[in-house]
Amino acid sequence: MERWTPLVLRELLLGSHHFNQLRRGIPQMSPTLLSKRLQTLEEAGLVSRQSGDNGHWEYHPTQAAMEAWPIIDAMGYWGHKWARSQLTPDELHAGRLMWNMRRSFDLEHVPCDFVLYIEIADARQKRWWFVVKRKEADLCWNDPGFEVDISLYASMVTLVQVFIGDQPLLRACELGKIEIDGPNHLVKSMPAWFPRSKYAMRRLLAADQVLAS
Amino acid sequence: MERWTPLVLRELLLGSHHFNQLRRGIPQMSPTLLSKRLQTLEEAGLVSRQSGDNGHWEYHPTQAAMEAWPIIDAMGYWGHKWARSQLTPDELHAGRLMWNMRRSFDLEHVPCDFVLYIEIADARQKRWWFVVKRKEADLCWNDPGFEVDISLYASMVTLVQVFIGDQPLLRACELGKIEIDGPNHLVKSMPAWFPRSKYAMRRLLAADQVLAS
DNA sequence: CGGTATCCCCCGCGATACTG
DNA sequence: CAGTATCGCGGGGGATACCG
């Protein structure tokens, strides 16, 4: 399996259907290569490319691709558990982290709609906005113009550690690694909705079961 | 993930610990590359290389590798279901098929110890012997000298079709695709112990469940 | 915004030969 | 038998520029 292929499939299976959605999900991959990969996947019967309403292509996973989910998922879980420590700083790409966080808000525990601003001091692109609503969370690369309700300042590594469950959000705050500004009721509720990798959740559940047994 | 890597891991996880066992499991891979792969896997923390009793190396999967089994297994299952029809004749390697069959005898349903001879008319290496005992089945590349109890003649594709469950053994016999020589009680019992891919079994079980629901 | 064409380098991999 | 060294090619993939 060639480079990037699992990530492309993952993005497709998680609901990215347009070229630039896929790009946002895999920012380190060149558009040339993404285009080529999509062609290859189409020829292999994993992607169907349909003409969308606006004259552009829409990419959808085929049945074969959907049934490849157990592979992708197992790879994600394994990588989360075993490849994590080998992450080099330049592999920590802010855009990719944000894009993954976008998918991981626990919308059921969001107390109200709000705008979350995140500033990452040591990232190339430092400023990010999430527009969080009951039914979905949107990610913005530029100031969307809405008033910011809650702001968060942290380094890249800290954010990653929290996201993948290596460090609880509250602990990072106590250590001064994360600074948060916002109204009390929103700040208090953060642990309930702040995005965390599904693999982190799964590990916590596994740990709970061990403890409960 | 580079080429061959999943297959190397699979062999390791299924119990091949010596260089030449691995080679037999992946005969299309050059020894140079296998050696290199094993080094890479060692550096990646997936393989531990220990000095064996006879002065040679022994390769063992680490914990990380063992936990990669769900990935390998899912890939195997997916490949069995979706990549099967794309098999080109020159990918059908007799040695690889025999090596996989060796692992798949249903020893619980073997009525007695026996020697099975298989002749594949259109393979490079045509003659193969299995020495089947209650506790294990051995594969021989050359005549082991024991008396042959049951002989089987077939083409490469037929054997593959039967192994992967595309065609029942009995059906292939009726169609004259397989010829069998041996004592009646052994021949009758063949469907019970004749090797079939575990993925074929899994699909049959799944089909059964659908039918039963 | 949504892709594609071109160029070029590097290295993955196959083949062959060689060593203890 | 159990590997390792060397060589050469082909193509995967990164960078950049380009088109509608």
Short mmCIF file of C-alpha atoms (C1' of nucleotides) in Angstrom, two decimals:
data_model
loop_
_atom_site.label_atom_id
_atom_site.label_comp_id
_atom_site.label_asym_id
_atom_site.label_seq_id
_atom_site.Cartn_x
_atom_site.Cartn_y
_atom_site.Cartn_z
CA MET A 1 0.00 0.00 0.00
CA GLU A 2 1.48 3.28 -1.06
CA ARG A 3 2.13 6.24 1.11
CA TRP A 4 -0.89 8.32 2.24
CA THR A 5 -3.40 5.79 0.97
CA PRO A 6 -4.77 4.80 4.38
CA LEU A 7 -5.16 8.44 5.36
CA VAL A 8 -7.01 9.24 2.15
CA LEU A 9 -9.33 6.33 2.77
CA ARG A 10 -9.82 7.40 6.34
CA GLU A 11 -10.80 10.89 5.30
CA LEU A 12 -13.22 9.51 2.72
CA LEU A 13 -14.76 7.14 5.21
CA LEU A 14 -15.13 9.87 7.79
CA GLY A 15 -17.13 11.96 5.41
CA SER A 16 -14.80 14.12 3.32
CA HIS A 17 -16.14 14.09 -0.22
CA HIS A 18 -14.53 17.10 -1.87
CA PHE A 19 -10.99 17.56 -2.97
CA ASN A 20 -10.25 20.39 -0.59
CA GLN A 21 -11.88 18.67 2.35
CA LEU A 22 -9.47 15.85 1.74
CA ARG A 23 -6.61 18.33 1.46
CA ARG A 24 -7.49 19.88 4.77
CA GLY A 25 -7.52 16.46 6.34
CA ILE A 26 -4.10 15.61 4.92
CA PRO A 27 -2.34 18.94 4.60
CA GLN A 28 1.13 17.46 4.25
CA MET A 29 0.18 15.68 1.06
CA SER A 30 0.66 17.57 -2.19
CA PRO A 31 -2.45 18.15 -4.31
CA THR A 32 -0.72 16.45 -7.22
CA LEU A 33 -0.33 13.30 -5.26
CA LEU A 34 -3.81 13.44 -3.81
CA SER A 35 -5.22 13.69 -7.30
CA LYS A 36 -3.15 10.73 -8.43
CA ARG A 37 -4.12 8.69 -5.40
CA LEU A 38 -7.78 9.31 -6.01
CA GLN A 39 -7.40 8.11 -9.58
CA THR A 40 -5.58 5.00 -8.45
CA LEU A 41 -8.22 4.31 -5.84
CA GLU A 42 -10.92 4.74 -8.45
CA GLU A 43 -9.23 2.26 -10.75
CA ALA A 44 -8.90 -0.11 -7.83
CA GLY A 45 -12.64 0.13 -7.23
CA LEU A 46 -12.40 1.86 -3.87
CA VAL A 47 -13.57 5.30 -4.83
CA SER A 48 -16.40 6.39 -7.07
CA ARG A 49 -16.04 9.84 -8.55
CA GLN A 50 -19.31 11.51 -9.31
CA SER A 51 -19.95 14.92 -10.79
CA GLY A 52 -21.29 17.15 -8.03
CA ASP A 53 -23.90 19.84 -8.34
CA ASN A 54 -21.45 22.69 -8.84
CA GLY A 55 -19.62 21.08 -11.72
CA HIS A 56 -16.91 19.62 -9.56
CA TRP A 57 -16.16 16.06 -8.59
CA GLU A 58 -17.47 14.29 -5.57
CA TYR A 59 -15.54 11.39 -4.16
CA HIS A 60 -17.33 8.60 -2.39
CA PRO A 61 -16.05 5.37 -0.92
CA THR A 62 -17.41 2.22 -2.53
CA GLN A 63 -18.67 -0.81 -0.65
CA ALA A 64 -15.20 -2.31 -0.86
CA ALA A 65 -13.75 0.80 0.75
CA MET A 66 -16.35 0.82 3.49
CA GLU A 67 -15.49 -2.73 4.34
CA ALA A 68 -11.87 -1.67 4.64
CA TRP A 69 -12.80 0.40 7.68
CA PRO A 70 -11.72 -2.30 10.15
CA ILE A 71 -8.23 -2.09 8.66
CA ILE A 72 -8.05 1.69 8.84
CA ASP A 73 -9.50 1.71 12.32
CA ALA A 74 -7.12 -0.96 13.57
CA MET A 75 -4.22 0.98 12.10
CA GLY A 76 -5.40 4.13 13.83
CA TYR A 77 -5.73 2.38 17.14
CA TRP A 78 -2.35 0.71 16.84
CA GLY A 79 -0.68 3.91 15.77
CA HIS A 80 -2.22 5.74 18.66
CA LYS A 81 -0.87 3.22 21.10
CA TRP A 82 2.53 2.43 19.65
CA ALA A 83 3.69 5.08 17.22
CA ARG A 84 2.83 8.02 19.40
CA SER A 85 6.17 8.31 21.16
CA GLN A 86 8.00 8.43 17.88
CA LEU A 87 6.25 11.57 16.71
CA THR A 88 8.82 14.14 15.69
CA PRO A 89 7.90 17.80 16.17
CA ASP A 90 7.63 18.51 12.47
CA GLU A 91 5.08 15.78 12.10
CA LEU A 92 2.86 17.68 14.47
CA HIS A 93 0.93 19.64 11.95
CA ALA A 94 -1.46 22.14 13.45
CA GLY A 95 -3.93 22.01 10.57
CA ARG A 96 -4.20 18.28 10.82
CA LEU A 97 -4.73 18.39 14.55
CA MET A 98 -7.43 21.04 14.23
CA TRP A 99 -9.15 19.11 11.47
CA ASN A 100 -9.24 16.03 13.66
CA MET A 101 -10.38 18.00 16.68
CA ARG A 102 -13.22 19.41 14.62
CA ARG A 103 -14.61 15.89 14.33
CA SER A 104 -14.22 15.09 17.98
CA PHE A 105 -16.24 17.68 19.86
CA ASP A 106 -18.67 15.93 22.14
CA LEU A 107 -21.67 17.86 20.90
CA GLU A 108 -24.02 16.12 23.29
CA HIS A 109 -22.29 17.83 26.18
CA VAL A 110 -22.05 21.28 24.68
CA PRO A 111 -24.07 23.60 26.93
CA CYS A 112 -24.74 26.22 24.23
CA ASP A 113 -23.51 27.46 20.86
CA PHE A 114 -20.20 29.27 21.07
CA VAL A 115 -17.04 30.29 19.26
CA LEU A 116 -13.77 28.80 20.46
CA TYR A 117 -10.52 30.50 19.59
CA ILE A 118 -7.27 28.57 19.80
CA GLU A 119 -3.84 30.12 19.55
CA ILE A 120 -0.83 27.87 19.14
CA ALA A 121 2.34 29.82 19.84
CA ASP A 122 4.78 27.53 18.09
CA ALA A 123 2.77 26.59 15.01
CA ARG A 124 3.20 28.02 11.56
CA GLN A 125 -0.41 28.98 11.50
CA LYS A 126 -1.18 30.09 15.01
CA ARG A 127 -4.79 31.27 14.98
CA TRP A 128 -7.81 28.98 14.65
CA TRP A 129 -11.52 29.34 15.25
CA PHE A 130 -14.14 26.73 15.95
CA VAL A 131 -17.79 27.64 15.51
CA VAL A 132 -19.48 25.08 17.71
CA LYS A 133 -23.19 24.43 17.45
CA ARG A 134 -25.44 21.70 18.72
CA LYS A 135 -25.38 19.74 15.53
CA GLU A 136 -21.84 20.35 14.31
CA ALA A 137 -18.54 22.10 14.79
CA ASP A 138 -16.97 24.16 12.02
CA LEU A 139 -13.31 25.00 11.68
CA CYS A 140 -12.13 28.37 10.38
CA TRP A 141 -8.66 29.27 9.17
CA ASN A 142 -9.42 32.97 9.31
CA ASP A 143 -11.36 35.08 11.75
CA PRO A 144 -14.99 34.32 10.94
CA GLY A 145 -15.99 37.66 12.45
CA PHE A 146 -18.18 36.22 15.18
CA GLU A 147 -17.46 37.25 18.72
CA VAL A 148 -15.15 34.82 20.48
CA ASP A 149 -16.66 33.23 23.56
CA ILE A 150 -13.75 31.24 24.87
CA SER A 151 -10.05 31.45 24.10
CA LEU A 152 -7.32 28.91 24.58
CA TYR A 153 -3.56 29.40 24.44
CA ALA A 154 -1.18 26.46 24.33
CA SER A 155 1.79 24.91 22.58
CA MET A 156 1.50 22.32 19.85
CA VAL A 157 2.76 19.44 21.98
CA THR A 158 0.43 20.25 24.84
CA LEU A 159 -2.57 20.31 22.57
CA VAL A 160 -1.58 17.00 21.05
CA GLN A 161 -1.03 15.45 24.46
CA VAL A 162 -4.45 16.51 25.61
CA PHE A 163 -6.11 15.40 22.39
CA ILE A 164 -4.64 11.95 22.41
CA GLY A 165 -5.36 11.52 26.08
CA ASP A 166 -1.82 11.59 27.41
CA GLN A 167 -2.66 14.46 29.68
CA PRO A 168 -6.04 15.47 31.06
CA LEU A 169 -7.15 18.96 30.15
CA LEU A 170 -7.43 20.05 33.77
CA ARG A 171 -3.99 18.78 34.60
CA ALA A 172 -2.50 20.75 31.71
CA CYS A 173 -4.23 23.85 33.01
CA GLU A 174 -2.93 23.35 36.53
CA LEU A 175 0.57 23.01 35.15
CA GLY A 176 0.14 26.29 33.33
CA LYS A 177 0.59 24.63 29.94
CA ILE A 178 -2.80 25.81 28.80
CA GLU A 179 -4.36 29.16 29.44
CA ILE A 180 -8.08 29.62 29.08
CA ASP A 181 -10.19 32.77 28.96
CA GLY A 182 -13.95 32.68 29.02
CA PRO A 183 -17.12 32.75 31.08
CA ASN A 184 -17.13 30.42 34.03
CA HIS A 185 -19.96 28.13 32.95
CA LEU A 186 -18.27 27.41 29.61
CA VAL A 187 -14.85 26.84 31.14
CA LYS A 188 -16.25 24.48 33.75
CA SER A 189 -17.97 22.43 31.11
CA MET A 190 -14.88 22.05 28.91
CA PRO A 191 -13.82 18.59 30.09
CA ALA A 192 -17.22 17.36 28.97
CA TRP A 193 -17.04 18.54 25.37
CA PHE A 194 -13.43 19.34 24.59
CA PRO A 195 -12.33 17.18 21.65
CA ARG A 196 -10.44 14.03 22.38
CA SER A 197 -9.31 11.31 19.98
CA LYS A 198 -11.69 8.37 19.79
CA TYR A 199 -8.73 6.10 20.38
CA ALA A 200 -8.00 7.95 23.59
CA MET A 201 -11.59 7.32 24.64
CA ARG A 202 -11.34 3.67 23.75
CA ARG A 203 -8.22 3.29 25.84
CA LEU A 204 -9.89 4.97 28.78
CA LEU A 205 -12.80 2.59 28.48
CA ALA A 206 -10.42 -0.35 28.36
CA ALA A 207 -8.62 0.95 31.43
CA ASP A 208 -11.92 1.37 33.23
CA GLN A 209 -12.84 -2.21 32.52
CA VAL A 210 -9.55 -3.41 33.91
CA LEU A 211 -10.07 -1.36 37.03
CA ALA A 212 -13.62 -2.59 37.39
CA SER A 213 -12.67 -6.23 37.14
CA MET B 1 4.00 0.73 4.84
CA GLU B 2 6.49 -0.77 2.42
CA ARG B 3 5.93 -3.73 0.23
CA TRP B 4 5.90 -7.21 1.83
CA THR B 5 5.86 -5.84 5.36
CA PRO B 6 2.38 -7.08 6.26
CA LEU B 7 3.20 -10.52 4.94
CA VAL B 8 6.41 -10.68 6.94
CA LEU B 9 4.52 -9.69 10.06
CA ARG B 10 1.84 -12.24 9.30
CA GLU B 11 4.39 -15.01 8.99
CA LEU B 12 6.03 -13.98 12.24
CA LEU B 13 2.72 -13.82 14.05
CA LEU B 14 1.70 -17.21 12.72
CA GLY B 15 4.79 -18.79 14.15
CA SER B 16 7.65 -18.56 11.67
CA HIS B 17 10.76 -17.70 13.61
CA HIS B 18 13.65 -18.65 11.33
CA PHE B 19 14.84 -16.95 8.21
CA ASN B 20 14.04 -19.82 5.92
CA GLN B 21 10.65 -20.43 7.43
CA LEU B 22 9.88 -16.85 6.56
CA ARG B 23 11.26 -17.38 3.08
CA ARG B 24 9.05 -20.38 2.54
CA GLY B 25 6.07 -18.34 3.61
CA ILE B 26 6.94 -15.53 1.21
CA PRO B 27 8.79 -17.23 -1.64
CA GLN B 28 8.41 -14.33 -4.06
CA MET B 29 10.41 -12.04 -1.82
CA SER B 30 14.17 -11.96 -2.32
CA PRO B 31 16.31 -12.94 0.67
CA THR B 32 18.08 -9.60 0.45
CA LEU B 33 14.87 -7.76 0.94
CA LEU B 34 13.66 -10.07 3.68
CA SER B 35 16.87 -9.46 5.57
CA LYS B 36 16.48 -5.73 5.19
CA ARG B 37 12.85 -5.82 6.21
CA LEU B 38 13.68 -7.73 9.35
CA GLN B 39 16.27 -5.12 10.25
CA THR B 40 13.83 -2.31 9.65
CA LEU B 41 11.20 -4.05 11.72
CA GLU B 42 13.71 -4.55 14.49
CA GLU B 43 14.58 -0.86 14.48
CA ALA B 44 10.89 -0.06 14.53
CA GLY B 45 10.48 -2.20 17.63
CA LEU B 46 8.31 -4.84 16.01
CA VAL B 47 10.77 -7.70 15.86
CA SER B 48 13.26 -8.91 18.41
CA ARG B 49 16.18 -10.85 17.02
CA GLN B 50 17.63 -13.35 19.42
CA SER B 51 20.52 -15.71 18.93
CA GLY B 52 19.12 -19.21 18.63
CA ASP B 53 20.61 -22.42 19.95
CA ASN B 54 22.38 -23.35 16.73
CA GLY B 55 24.18 -20.06 16.34
CA HIS B 56 21.59 -18.56 14.05
CA TRP B 57 19.09 -15.82 14.63
CA GLU B 58 15.60 -16.26 15.86
CA TYR B 59 13.01 -13.67 15.01
CA HIS B 60 10.15 -13.02 17.35
CA PRO B 61 7.34 -10.50 17.20
CA THR B 62 7.31 -7.99 20.03
CA GLN B 63 4.23 -6.97 21.98
CA ALA B 64 3.73 -4.10 19.55
CA ALA B 65 3.76 -6.54 16.66
CA MET B 66 1.34 -8.88 18.38
CA GLU B 67 -1.08 -6.05 18.88
CA ALA B 68 -0.84 -5.33 15.17
CA TRP B 69 -2.60 -8.62 14.51
CA PRO B 70 -6.02 -7.04 14.11
CA ILE B 71 -4.60 -4.98 11.25
CA ILE B 72 -3.02 -7.94 9.49
CA ASP B 73 -6.09 -10.05 10.04
CA ALA B 74 -8.43 -7.37 8.74
CA MET B 75 -6.23 -6.95 5.70
CA GLY B 76 -6.33 -10.68 5.10
CA TYR B 77 -10.07 -10.80 5.38
CA TRP B 78 -10.56 -7.80 3.14
CA GLY B 79 -8.13 -9.12 0.58
CA HIS B 80 -9.84 -12.47 0.57
CA LYS B 81 -13.17 -10.86 -0.09
CA TRP B 82 -12.25 -8.07 -2.49
CA ALA B 83 -8.88 -8.64 -4.09
CA ARG B 84 -9.46 -12.27 -4.99
CA SER B 85 -10.85 -11.71 -8.46
CA GLN B 86 -7.87 -9.62 -9.43
CA LEU B 87 -5.41 -12.42 -8.91
CA THR B 88 -3.28 -12.91 -12.00
CA PRO B 89 -2.04 -16.42 -12.74
CA ASP B 90 1.60 -15.61 -12.02
CA GLU B 91 0.64 -14.46 -8.55
CA LEU B 92 -0.58 -17.95 -7.85
CA HIS B 93 2.57 -19.36 -6.38
CA ALA B 94 2.38 -23.03 -5.55
CA GLY B 95 4.86 -22.86 -2.69
CA ARG B 96 2.93 -20.12 -1.01
CA LEU B 97 -0.33 -21.99 -1.37
CA MET B 98 1.16 -25.19 0.03
CA TRP B 99 2.71 -23.29 2.94
CA ASN B 100 -0.65 -21.79 3.78
CA MET B 101 -2.42 -25.10 3.37
CA ARG B 102 0.03 -26.67 5.79
CA ARG B 103 -1.33 -24.39 8.48
CA SER B 104 -4.95 -25.07 7.69
CA PHE B 105 -5.45 -28.79 8.06
CA ASP B 106 -8.28 -29.44 10.46
CA LEU B 107 -6.29 -31.82 12.63
CA GLU B 108 -9.24 -32.46 14.91
CA HIS B 109 -11.02 -34.22 12.09
CA VAL B 110 -8.10 -36.24 10.82
CA PRO B 111 -9.05 -39.92 11.21
CA CYS B 112 -5.45 -41.19 11.34
CA ASP B 113 -1.89 -40.25 10.45
CA PHE B 114 -1.23 -40.28 6.73
CA VAL B 115 0.87 -38.92 3.90
CA LEU B 116 -0.86 -36.74 1.31
CA TYR B 117 0.72 -36.28 -2.09
CA ILE B 118 -0.34 -33.37 -4.26
CA GLU B 119 0.63 -32.94 -7.88
CA ILE B 120 -0.03 -29.65 -9.59
CA ALA B 121 0.27 -30.05 -13.33
CA ASP B 122 0.77 -26.41 -14.23
CA ALA B 123 3.06 -25.32 -11.42
CA ARG B 124 6.79 -24.85 -11.65
CA GLN B 125 7.27 -27.22 -8.78
CA LYS B 126 4.65 -29.88 -9.29
CA ARG B 127 5.20 -32.42 -6.52
CA TRP B 128 4.41 -31.83 -2.84
CA TRP B 129 4.02 -34.04 0.19
CA PHE B 130 2.21 -33.43 3.43
CA VAL B 131 2.98 -35.61 6.41
CA VAL B 132 -0.16 -35.24 8.47
CA LYS B 133 -0.24 -36.31 12.09
CA ARG B 134 -2.63 -35.68 14.93
CA LYS B 135 -0.67 -32.79 16.30
CA GLU B 136 0.71 -31.18 13.18
CA ALA B 137 1.09 -31.28 9.43
CA ASP B 138 4.50 -31.04 7.79
CA LEU B 139 5.20 -29.92 4.27
CA CYS B 140 7.92 -31.55 2.15
CA TRP B 141 9.44 -30.20 -1.05
CA ASN B 142 10.99 -33.56 -1.87
CA ASP B 143 9.78 -37.09 -1.49
CA PRO B 144 10.13 -37.83 2.22
CA GLY B 145 10.29 -41.53 1.47
CA PHE B 146 7.21 -42.49 3.41
CA GLU B 147 4.54 -44.41 1.63
CA VAL B 148 1.88 -42.17 0.14
CA ASP B 149 -1.60 -42.85 1.47
CA ILE B 150 -3.65 -40.50 -0.60
CA SER B 151 -2.84 -38.69 -3.83
CA LEU B 152 -4.43 -35.62 -5.36
CA TYR B 153 -4.05 -34.25 -8.88
CA ALA B 154 -5.30 -30.81 -9.82
CA SER B 155 -4.43 -27.52 -11.48
CA MET B 156 -3.22 -24.49 -9.61
CA VAL B 157 -6.41 -22.48 -10.03
CA THR B 158 -8.60 -25.36 -8.88
CA LEU B 159 -6.56 -25.82 -5.74
CA VAL B 160 -6.73 -22.12 -5.01
CA GLN B 161 -10.47 -22.04 -5.60
CA VAL B 162 -11.02 -24.90 -3.21
CA PHE B 163 -8.67 -23.46 -0.61
CA ILE B 164 -10.28 -20.05 -0.55
CA GLY B 165 -13.74 -21.54 -0.51
CA ASP B 166 -14.86 -20.53 -3.98
CA GLN B 167 -15.58 -24.11 -4.85
CA PRO B 168 -16.36 -27.01 -2.53
CA LEU B 169 -13.97 -29.92 -2.73
CA LEU B 170 -16.67 -32.38 -3.69
CA ARG B 171 -17.97 -30.13 -6.44
CA ALA B 172 -14.49 -29.85 -7.94
CA CYS B 173 -14.23 -33.64 -7.90
CA GLU B 174 -17.59 -34.08 -9.60
CA LEU B 175 -16.50 -31.68 -12.30
CA GLY B 176 -13.37 -33.73 -12.84
CA LYS B 177 -11.12 -30.85 -11.85
CA ILE B 178 -9.59 -32.84 -9.06
CA GLU B 179 -8.63 -36.48 -9.13
CA ILE B 180 -8.12 -38.36 -5.92
CA ASP B 181 -6.56 -41.76 -5.26
CA GLY B 182 -6.68 -43.41 -1.89
CA PRO B 183 -8.51 -45.75 0.47
CA ASN B 184 -12.20 -45.10 0.81
CA HIS B 185 -12.30 -44.11 4.46
CA LEU B 186 -9.65 -41.43 3.94
CA VAL B 187 -11.24 -40.06 0.80
CA LYS B 188 -14.66 -39.88 2.43
CA SER B 189 -13.25 -37.92 5.34
CA MET B 190 -11.47 -35.35 3.20
CA PRO B 191 -14.09 -32.61 3.37
CA ALA B 192 -13.67 -32.70 7.13
CA TRP B 193 -9.94 -32.08 7.27
CA PHE B 194 -8.86 -30.78 3.88
CA PRO B 195 -7.23 -27.37 4.38
CA ARG B 196 -9.35 -24.32 3.81
CA SER B 197 -8.46 -20.68 4.40
CA LYS B 198 -9.66 -19.34 7.73
CA TYR B 199 -11.21 -16.44 5.87
CA ALA B 200 -13.22 -18.86 3.80
CA MET B 201 -14.45 -20.43 7.04
CA ARG B 202 -15.32 -17.06 8.46
CA ARG B 203 -17.36 -16.19 5.39
CA LEU B 204 -19.22 -19.48 5.60
CA LEU B 205 -20.06 -18.78 9.22
CA ALA B 206 -21.26 -15.32 8.31
CA ALA B 207 -23.40 -16.76 5.53
CA ASP B 208 -24.83 -19.31 7.94
CA GLN B 209 -25.81 -16.60 10.34
CA VAL B 210 -27.58 -14.68 7.61
CA LEU B 211 -29.45 -17.81 6.60
CA ALA B 212 -30.35 -18.58 10.18
CA SER B 213 -31.74 -15.14 10.90
"C1'" DC C 1 -11.52 27.18 -5.45
"C1'" DG C 2 -10.57 22.48 -7.72
"C1'" DG C 3 -7.64 20.18 -9.71
"C1'" DT C 4 -3.58 18.73 -13.48
"C1'" DA C 5 1.04 18.75 -16.00
"C1'" DT C 6 5.96 18.70 -15.67
"C1'" DC C 7 10.38 17.97 -13.82
"C1'" DC C 8 13.66 15.61 -11.21
"C1'" DC C 9 15.64 13.33 -7.44
"C1'" DC C 10 15.96 9.65 -4.44
"C1'" DC C 11 15.34 5.15 -2.85
"C1'" DG C 12 12.67 0.93 -2.88
"C1'" DC C 13 13.22 -3.20 -4.80
"C1'" DG C 14 14.73 -7.02 -7.91
"C1'" DA C 15 18.69 -9.72 -9.59
"C1'" DT C 16 22.89 -11.63 -8.93
"C1'" DA C 17 26.69 -12.85 -6.63
"C1'" DC C 18 29.16 -13.64 -2.61
"C1'" DT C 19 30.47 -15.28 2.56
"C1'" DG C 20 30.73 -18.27 6.89
"C1'" DC D 1 21.77 -23.46 5.16
"C1'" DA D 2 21.51 -18.44 6.83
"C1'" DG D 3 22.08 -14.59 5.56
"C1'" DT D 4 24.84 -10.03 3.43
"C1'" DA D 5 27.03 -6.88 -0.28
"C1'" DT D 6 26.65 -4.56 -4.60
"C1'" DC D 7 24.60 -2.62 -8.61
"C1'" DG D 8 21.22 -0.60 -11.47
"C1'" DC D 9 16.66 0.63 -12.85
"C1'" DG D 10 12.09 2.32 -12.39
"C1'" DG D 11 8.81 4.79 -10.40
"C1'" DG D 12 6.95 6.89 -6.25
"C1'" DG D 13 6.50 11.23 -4.62
"C1'" DG D 14 7.95 16.24 -3.49
"C1'" DA D 15 8.11 20.99 -5.45
"C1'" DT D 16 6.49 24.16 -8.46
"C1'" DA D 17 4.00 25.96 -11.86
"C1'" DC D 18 0.01 26.04 -14.50
"C1'" DC D 19 -5.31 25.91 -16.13
"C1'" DG D 20 -10.55 26.63 -15.90
#
